[in-house]
mmCIF file of C-alpha atoms in Angstrom:
data_model
loop_
_atom_site.group_PDB
_atom_site.id
_atom_site.type_symbol
_atom_site.label_atom_id
_atom_site.label_comp_id
_atom_site.label_asym_id
_atom_site.label_seq_id
_atom_site.Cartn_x
_atom_site.Cartn_y
_atom_site.Cartn_z
ATOM 1 C CA MET A 855 125.791 -162.885 6.061
ATOM 2 C CA SER A 856 122.407 -161.346 5.215
ATOM 3 C CA VAL A 857 120.713 -158.088 6.114
ATOM 4 C CA THR A 858 118.936 -157.647 9.422
ATOM 5 C CA SER A 859 115.178 -158.179 9.631
ATOM 6 C CA ARG A 860 114.833 -154.585 10.877
ATOM 7 C CA TYR A 861 116.427 -153.267 7.706
ATOM 8 C CA ARG A 862 114.336 -155.532 5.458
ATOM 9 C CA ASP A 863 111.143 -154.557 7.292
ATOM 10 C CA ALA A 864 112.018 -150.862 6.957
ATOM 11 C CA TRP A 865 112.250 -151.154 3.183
ATOM 12 C CA GLU A 866 109.057 -153.191 2.951
ATOM 13 C CA GLY A 867 107.256 -150.534 4.953
ATOM 14 C CA PHE A 868 108.670 -147.734 2.819
ATOM 15 C CA TRP A 869 107.779 -149.287 -0.531
ATOM 16 C CA SER A 870 104.391 -150.537 0.639
ATOM 17 C CA ALA A 871 103.460 -146.944 1.495
ATOM 18 C CA ALA A 872 105.154 -145.301 -1.507
ATOM 19 C CA PRO A 873 102.884 -143.752 -4.149
ATOM 20 C CA ALA A 874 102.966 -145.349 -7.589
ATOM 21 C CA GLU A 875 103.241 -142.181 -9.659
ATOM 22 C CA PRO A 876 106.637 -141.319 -11.196
ATOM 23 C CA GLY A 877 108.782 -138.968 -9.164
ATOM 24 C CA ALA A 878 106.909 -139.464 -5.909
ATOM 25 C CA VAL A 879 109.977 -140.994 -4.214
ATOM 26 C CA PHE A 880 112.889 -138.749 -3.218
ATOM 27 C CA TRP A 881 115.485 -140.451 -5.450
ATOM 28 C CA ASP A 882 113.158 -141.472 -8.308
ATOM 29 C CA ALA A 883 114.495 -138.871 -10.731
ATOM 30 C CA GLU A 884 114.012 -139.170 -14.468
ATOM 31 C CA PRO A 885 116.542 -141.440 -16.218
ATOM 32 C CA VAL A 886 117.643 -138.569 -18.445
ATOM 33 C CA LEU A 887 119.038 -137.008 -15.234
ATOM 34 C CA THR A 888 120.313 -140.205 -13.620
ATOM 35 C CA ALA A 889 120.948 -143.466 -15.480
ATOM 36 C CA GLY A 890 121.518 -141.591 -18.735
ATOM 37 C CA PRO A 891 124.516 -139.559 -17.534
ATOM 38 C CA HIS A 892 125.734 -142.580 -15.579
ATOM 39 C CA LEU A 893 125.747 -144.756 -18.698
ATOM 40 C CA ALA A 894 127.812 -142.151 -20.527
ATOM 41 C CA LEU A 895 130.486 -142.783 -17.871
ATOM 42 C CA PHE A 896 129.954 -146.536 -17.587
ATOM 43 C CA GLU A 897 129.634 -147.742 -21.182
ATOM 44 C CA PRO A 898 133.213 -146.906 -22.300
ATOM 45 C CA HIS A 899 134.430 -149.416 -19.705
ATOM 46 C CA VAL A 900 131.915 -152.186 -20.448
ATOM 47 C CA ALA A 901 133.923 -154.899 -22.170
ATOM 48 C CA ASP A 902 130.908 -157.043 -23.109
ATOM 49 C CA PRO A 903 127.564 -155.203 -23.436
ATOM 50 C CA ALA A 904 125.872 -158.506 -24.324
ATOM 51 C CA LEU A 905 126.231 -159.683 -20.715
ATOM 52 C CA PRO A 906 123.095 -159.373 -18.573
ATOM 53 C CA MET A 907 122.774 -156.042 -16.793
ATOM 54 C CA VAL A 908 121.712 -156.162 -13.136
ATOM 55 C CA ASP A 909 120.169 -152.999 -11.701
ATOM 56 C CA LEU A 910 120.956 -153.666 -8.047
ATOM 57 C CA GLY A 911 118.599 -151.890 -5.673
ATOM 58 C CA CYS A 912 116.196 -151.229 -8.533
ATOM 59 C CA GLY A 913 113.338 -149.973 -6.362
ATOM 60 C CA ASN A 914 110.306 -149.226 -8.520
ATOM 61 C CA GLY A 915 112.263 -149.912 -11.705
ATOM 62 C CA THR A 916 112.418 -146.438 -13.273
ATOM 63 C CA GLN A 917 116.095 -146.791 -14.161
ATOM 64 C CA THR A 918 115.693 -150.513 -14.899
ATOM 65 C CA ARG A 919 113.301 -149.827 -17.748
ATOM 66 C CA TYR A 920 115.695 -147.250 -19.166
ATOM 67 C CA LEU A 921 118.524 -149.793 -19.061
ATOM 68 C CA ALA A 922 116.274 -152.382 -20.724
ATOM 69 C CA ASP A 923 115.952 -150.090 -23.748
ATOM 70 C CA ARG A 924 119.726 -150.211 -24.162
ATOM 71 C CA PHE A 925 120.861 -153.694 -23.159
ATOM 72 C CA PRO A 926 119.560 -157.052 -24.386
ATOM 73 C CA ARG A 927 118.836 -158.553 -20.964
ATOM 74 C CA VAL A 928 118.225 -156.553 -17.792
ATOM 75 C CA VAL A 929 117.324 -157.813 -14.326
ATOM 76 C CA GLY A 930 116.059 -155.440 -11.668
ATOM 77 C CA ALA A 931 117.034 -156.787 -8.248
ATOM 78 C CA ASP A 932 115.858 -155.463 -4.907
ATOM 79 C CA LEU A 933 115.617 -156.554 -1.289
ATOM 80 C CA SER A 934 112.002 -155.414 -1.060
ATOM 81 C CA ALA A 935 109.125 -157.438 -2.496
ATOM 82 C CA ALA A 936 106.940 -154.322 -2.325
ATOM 83 C CA ALA A 937 109.442 -152.399 -4.457
ATOM 84 C CA LEU A 938 109.394 -155.177 -7.043
ATOM 85 C CA ASP A 939 105.594 -155.079 -7.085
ATOM 86 C CA HIS A 940 105.860 -151.399 -8.068
ATOM 87 C CA ALA A 941 108.453 -152.246 -10.727
ATOM 88 C CA ARG A 942 106.395 -155.018 -12.314
ATOM 89 C CA ARG A 943 103.217 -152.924 -12.391
ATOM 90 C CA ALA A 944 105.125 -150.106 -14.095
ATOM 91 C CA ASP A 945 106.521 -152.544 -16.686
ATOM 92 C CA PRO A 946 103.453 -154.305 -18.154
ATOM 93 C CA ALA A 947 105.371 -155.122 -21.343
ATOM 94 C CA GLY A 948 107.983 -157.015 -19.336
ATOM 95 C CA GLN A 949 110.956 -155.076 -20.680
ATOM 96 C CA ALA A 950 113.033 -156.351 -17.760
ATOM 97 C CA ALA A 951 112.952 -159.284 -15.369
ATOM 98 C CA TYR A 952 112.698 -158.660 -11.626
ATOM 99 C CA ARG A 953 114.227 -160.609 -8.789
ATOM 100 C CA GLN A 954 114.079 -160.321 -5.008
ATOM 101 C CA LEU A 955 117.671 -160.409 -3.819
ATOM 102 C CA ASP A 956 119.539 -159.876 -0.582
ATOM 103 C CA ALA A 957 122.853 -158.928 -2.152
ATOM 104 C CA ALA A 958 124.611 -159.133 1.227
ATOM 105 C CA ASP A 959 123.779 -162.852 1.351
ATOM 106 C CA LYS A 960 126.581 -164.808 -0.328
ATOM 107 C CA SER A 961 124.369 -167.757 -1.215
ATOM 108 C CA GLU A 962 121.807 -165.535 -2.973
ATOM 109 C CA THR A 963 124.335 -163.739 -5.163
ATOM 110 C CA GLN A 964 126.027 -167.039 -5.973
ATOM 111 C CA THR A 965 122.665 -168.488 -7.024
ATOM 112 C CA LEU A 966 121.904 -165.516 -9.272
ATOM 113 C CA HIS A 967 125.371 -165.669 -10.801
ATOM 114 C CA ALA A 968 124.890 -169.375 -11.490
ATOM 115 C CA GLU A 969 121.703 -168.505 -13.380
ATOM 116 C CA LEU A 970 122.932 -165.459 -15.314
ATOM 117 C CA GLY A 971 126.679 -165.954 -15.576
ATOM 118 C CA ASP A 972 128.906 -162.876 -15.382
ATOM 119 C CA THR A 973 126.965 -159.613 -15.411
ATOM 120 C CA ASN A 974 127.402 -155.883 -15.662
ATOM 121 C CA VAL A 975 126.039 -154.267 -12.504
ATOM 122 C CA TYR A 976 124.521 -150.810 -12.000
ATOM 123 C CA VAL A 977 124.255 -149.592 -8.394
ATOM 124 C CA ARG A 978 122.850 -146.162 -7.562
ATOM 125 C CA GLY A 979 122.873 -145.028 -3.966
ATOM 126 C CA VAL A 980 122.597 -148.429 -2.303
ATOM 127 C CA LEU A 981 125.763 -148.663 -0.238
ATOM 128 C CA HIS A 982 125.098 -145.583 1.895
ATOM 129 C CA GLN A 983 121.615 -146.894 2.692
ATOM 130 C CA CYS A 984 122.978 -150.204 4.022
ATOM 131 C CA GLU A 985 123.668 -150.981 7.625
ATOM 132 C CA PRO A 986 127.420 -150.421 8.174
ATOM 133 C CA GLU A 987 128.004 -154.089 8.999
ATOM 134 C CA ASP A 988 126.430 -155.154 5.680
ATOM 135 C CA ARG A 989 128.428 -152.913 3.360
ATOM 136 C CA GLN A 990 131.412 -155.172 2.729
ATOM 137 C CA SER A 991 129.109 -158.158 2.233
ATOM 138 C CA LEU A 992 127.112 -156.141 -0.296
ATOM 139 C CA VAL A 993 130.221 -155.242 -2.288
ATOM 140 C CA ASP A 994 131.382 -158.864 -2.079
ATOM 141 C CA GLY A 995 128.021 -159.772 -3.621
ATOM 142 C CA ILE A 996 128.569 -157.263 -6.422
ATOM 143 C CA ALA A 997 131.953 -158.887 -7.109
ATOM 144 C CA THR A 998 130.248 -162.283 -7.305
ATOM 145 C CA LEU A 999 127.756 -160.990 -9.872
ATOM 146 C CA VAL A 1000 130.470 -159.283 -11.950
ATOM 147 C CA GLY A 1001 132.587 -162.427 -12.166
ATOM 148 C CA ASP A 1002 135.535 -162.344 -14.538
ATOM 149 C CA ARG A 1003 134.036 -160.466 -17.489
ATOM 150 C CA GLY A 1004 131.538 -157.986 -16.068
ATOM 151 C CA ARG A 1005 131.913 -154.433 -14.878
ATOM 152 C CA ALA A 1006 130.297 -152.605 -11.959
ATOM 153 C CA PHE A 1007 129.209 -148.979 -11.784
ATOM 154 C CA LEU A 1008 128.509 -147.532 -8.352
ATOM 155 C CA VAL A 1009 127.398 -143.999 -7.573
ATOM 156 C CA GLU A 1010 127.188 -143.049 -3.896
ATOM 157 C CA LEU A 1011 126.687 -139.916 -1.850
ATOM 158 C CA SER A 1012 129.936 -138.182 -1.013
ATOM 159 C CA GLY A 1013 130.829 -136.749 2.351
ATOM 160 C CA ALA A 1014 129.709 -133.339 1.110
ATOM 161 C CA ALA A 1015 126.124 -134.616 0.844
ATOM 162 C CA LYS A 1016 125.668 -134.862 4.613
ATOM 163 C CA PRO A 1017 125.310 -131.127 5.311
ATOM 164 C CA VAL A 1018 122.896 -130.831 2.388
ATOM 165 C CA LEU A 1019 120.698 -133.611 3.775
ATOM 166 C CA MET A 1020 120.925 -132.265 7.317
ATOM 167 C CA GLY A 1021 119.976 -128.826 6.076
ATOM 168 C CA LEU A 1022 116.901 -130.265 4.370
ATOM 169 C CA ALA A 1023 115.936 -132.315 7.422
ATOM 170 C CA SER A 1024 116.317 -129.434 9.885
ATOM 171 C CA GLY A 1025 114.247 -126.849 8.059
ATOM 172 C CA PRO A 1026 111.605 -124.952 10.034
ATOM 173 C CA ASP A 1027 108.868 -127.190 8.625
ATOM 174 C CA GLY A 1028 110.867 -130.409 8.988
ATOM 175 C CA PRO A 1029 112.073 -132.567 6.102
ATOM 176 C CA PRO A 1030 110.476 -131.874 2.702
ATOM 177 C CA PRO A 1031 107.553 -134.154 1.769
ATOM 178 C CA LYS A 1032 109.555 -136.609 -0.339
ATOM 179 C CA LEU A 1033 112.405 -136.918 2.170
ATOM 180 C CA ALA A 1034 110.224 -137.286 5.269
ATOM 181 C CA PRO A 1035 109.129 -140.900 4.511
ATOM 182 C CA VAL A 1036 112.769 -141.979 4.291
ATOM 183 C CA PHE A 1037 113.365 -140.873 7.878
ATOM 184 C CA ARG A 1038 109.930 -142.020 9.038
ATOM 185 C CA HIS A 1039 110.592 -145.607 7.941
ATOM 186 C CA GLY A 1040 114.023 -145.712 9.565
ATOM 187 C CA ILE A 1041 116.125 -145.810 6.400
ATOM 188 C CA ALA A 1042 117.857 -142.469 6.725
ATOM 189 C CA PRO A 1043 121.034 -142.444 4.623
ATOM 190 C CA GLY A 1044 124.154 -143.401 6.524
ATOM 191 C CA GLU A 1045 127.546 -141.812 6.151
ATOM 192 C CA VAL A 1046 130.082 -143.617 3.960
ATOM 193 C CA SER A 1047 133.409 -141.840 3.665
ATOM 194 C CA ASP A 1048 134.706 -141.129 0.184
ATOM 195 C CA ASP A 1049 137.772 -143.268 0.852
ATOM 196 C CA ALA A 1050 135.726 -146.232 2.052
ATOM 197 C CA VAL A 1051 134.101 -147.114 -1.286
ATOM 198 C CA PRO A 1052 137.307 -147.997 -3.170
ATOM 199 C CA GLU A 1053 138.513 -149.858 -0.089
ATOM 200 C CA TYR A 1054 135.352 -151.988 -0.045
ATOM 201 C CA LEU A 1055 135.939 -152.708 -3.740
ATOM 202 C CA ARG A 1056 139.561 -153.700 -3.216
ATOM 203 C CA SER A 1057 138.624 -155.971 -0.334
ATOM 204 C CA ALA A 1058 136.095 -157.669 -2.624
ATOM 205 C CA GLY A 1059 138.766 -158.353 -5.245
ATOM 206 C CA LEU A 1060 137.782 -155.543 -7.585
ATOM 207 C CA THR A 1061 139.968 -152.934 -9.271
ATOM 208 C CA VAL A 1062 138.775 -149.375 -9.848
ATOM 209 C CA LEU A 1063 139.011 -148.515 -13.548
ATOM 210 C CA ALA A 1064 137.693 -144.966 -13.373
ATOM 211 C CA SER A 1065 136.138 -142.620 -10.842
ATOM 212 C CA GLY A 1066 134.853 -139.107 -10.520
ATOM 213 C CA ALA A 1067 132.256 -136.801 -9.039
ATOM 214 C CA MET A 1068 128.801 -135.766 -10.192
ATOM 215 C CA PRO A 1069 125.614 -134.698 -8.428
ATOM 216 C CA LEU A 1070 122.937 -137.239 -7.567
ATOM 217 C CA VAL A 1071 119.692 -135.647 -8.724
ATOM 218 C CA THR A 1072 116.579 -135.974 -6.547
ATOM 219 C CA THR A 1073 112.897 -135.276 -7.205
ATOM 220 C CA GLU A 1074 112.683 -132.653 -4.462
ATOM 221 C CA TYR A 1075 112.906 -128.913 -5.035
ATOM 222 C CA ALA A 1076 114.590 -126.185 -3.015
ATOM 223 C CA PRO A 1077 112.611 -123.073 -1.969
ATOM 224 C CA ASP A 1078 114.082 -121.184 -4.940
ATOM 225 C CA GLY A 1079 112.556 -123.728 -7.338
ATOM 226 C CA THR A 1080 115.769 -125.501 -8.298
ATOM 227 C CA ARG A 1081 116.087 -129.282 -8.141
ATOM 228 C CA VAL A 1082 117.884 -130.576 -5.029
ATOM 229 C CA GLU A 1083 121.140 -132.288 -6.015
ATOM 230 C CA LEU A 1084 123.315 -134.256 -3.618
ATOM 231 C CA PRO A 1085 127.099 -134.377 -4.085
ATOM 232 C CA SER A 1086 128.168 -137.882 -5.053
ATOM 233 C CA THR A 1087 131.072 -139.909 -6.366
ATOM 234 C CA TRP A 1088 131.078 -142.697 -8.948
ATOM 235 C CA VAL A 1089 133.392 -145.598 -9.696
ATOM 236 C CA VAL A 1090 133.695 -148.258 -12.374
ATOM 237 C CA ALA A 1091 135.296 -151.506 -11.273
ATOM 238 C CA ARG A 1092 136.177 -154.965 -12.568
ATOM 239 C CA ARG A 1093 137.586 -158.162 -11.162
ATOM 240 C CA THR A 1094 141.262 -157.780 -10.266
ATOM 241 C CA VAL A 1095 143.442 -159.746 -12.689
#
């Protein structure tokens, strides 16, 4: 199973129109506020840090480059070729490798696993942006990449994020400037229940090692000048033994 052409086209349109400057995209927050705190939760569970690290849904590669400073081999993977163009331009030194990947397509994740072997996988906010019918296939793809020795870290919006997003979208002036393109290109975040994520993992043959809650920081600001943060949950998982 692979993603629909509508979904792929939506992401191509979004990233083709996205500005190149850091922080111009709603979720493109600085790594010190995103991947940094996530790694503090993830690294204690990483059994083999020498395995390749796959940043799945890497977008313009902001977090990928941060990961590449801390792991010996990092691959930024994304469905969108336009996103990867942003990532490569922002990484002239080639700190990381970049790969177009439909992670819901079994053959594509199997091919990448054959090339890299088992990997550690970092996933930030991808599942809730998938079409509902693609979510299990995506998590199955993550399990393929993890293999027997890798670990996966997923952070996803919690149910409590919906009223925050709806409040932003329904303001008197409409969605804020960095959120508006998400809706305009037809990739508005979908609702994934808090209980669904571990169930997707179990169905993919993965065991949850740790989980918790922390806010997902955005680049948008509230009227009072504070950074908009979306409630989220995180999990670390490995192949069930």
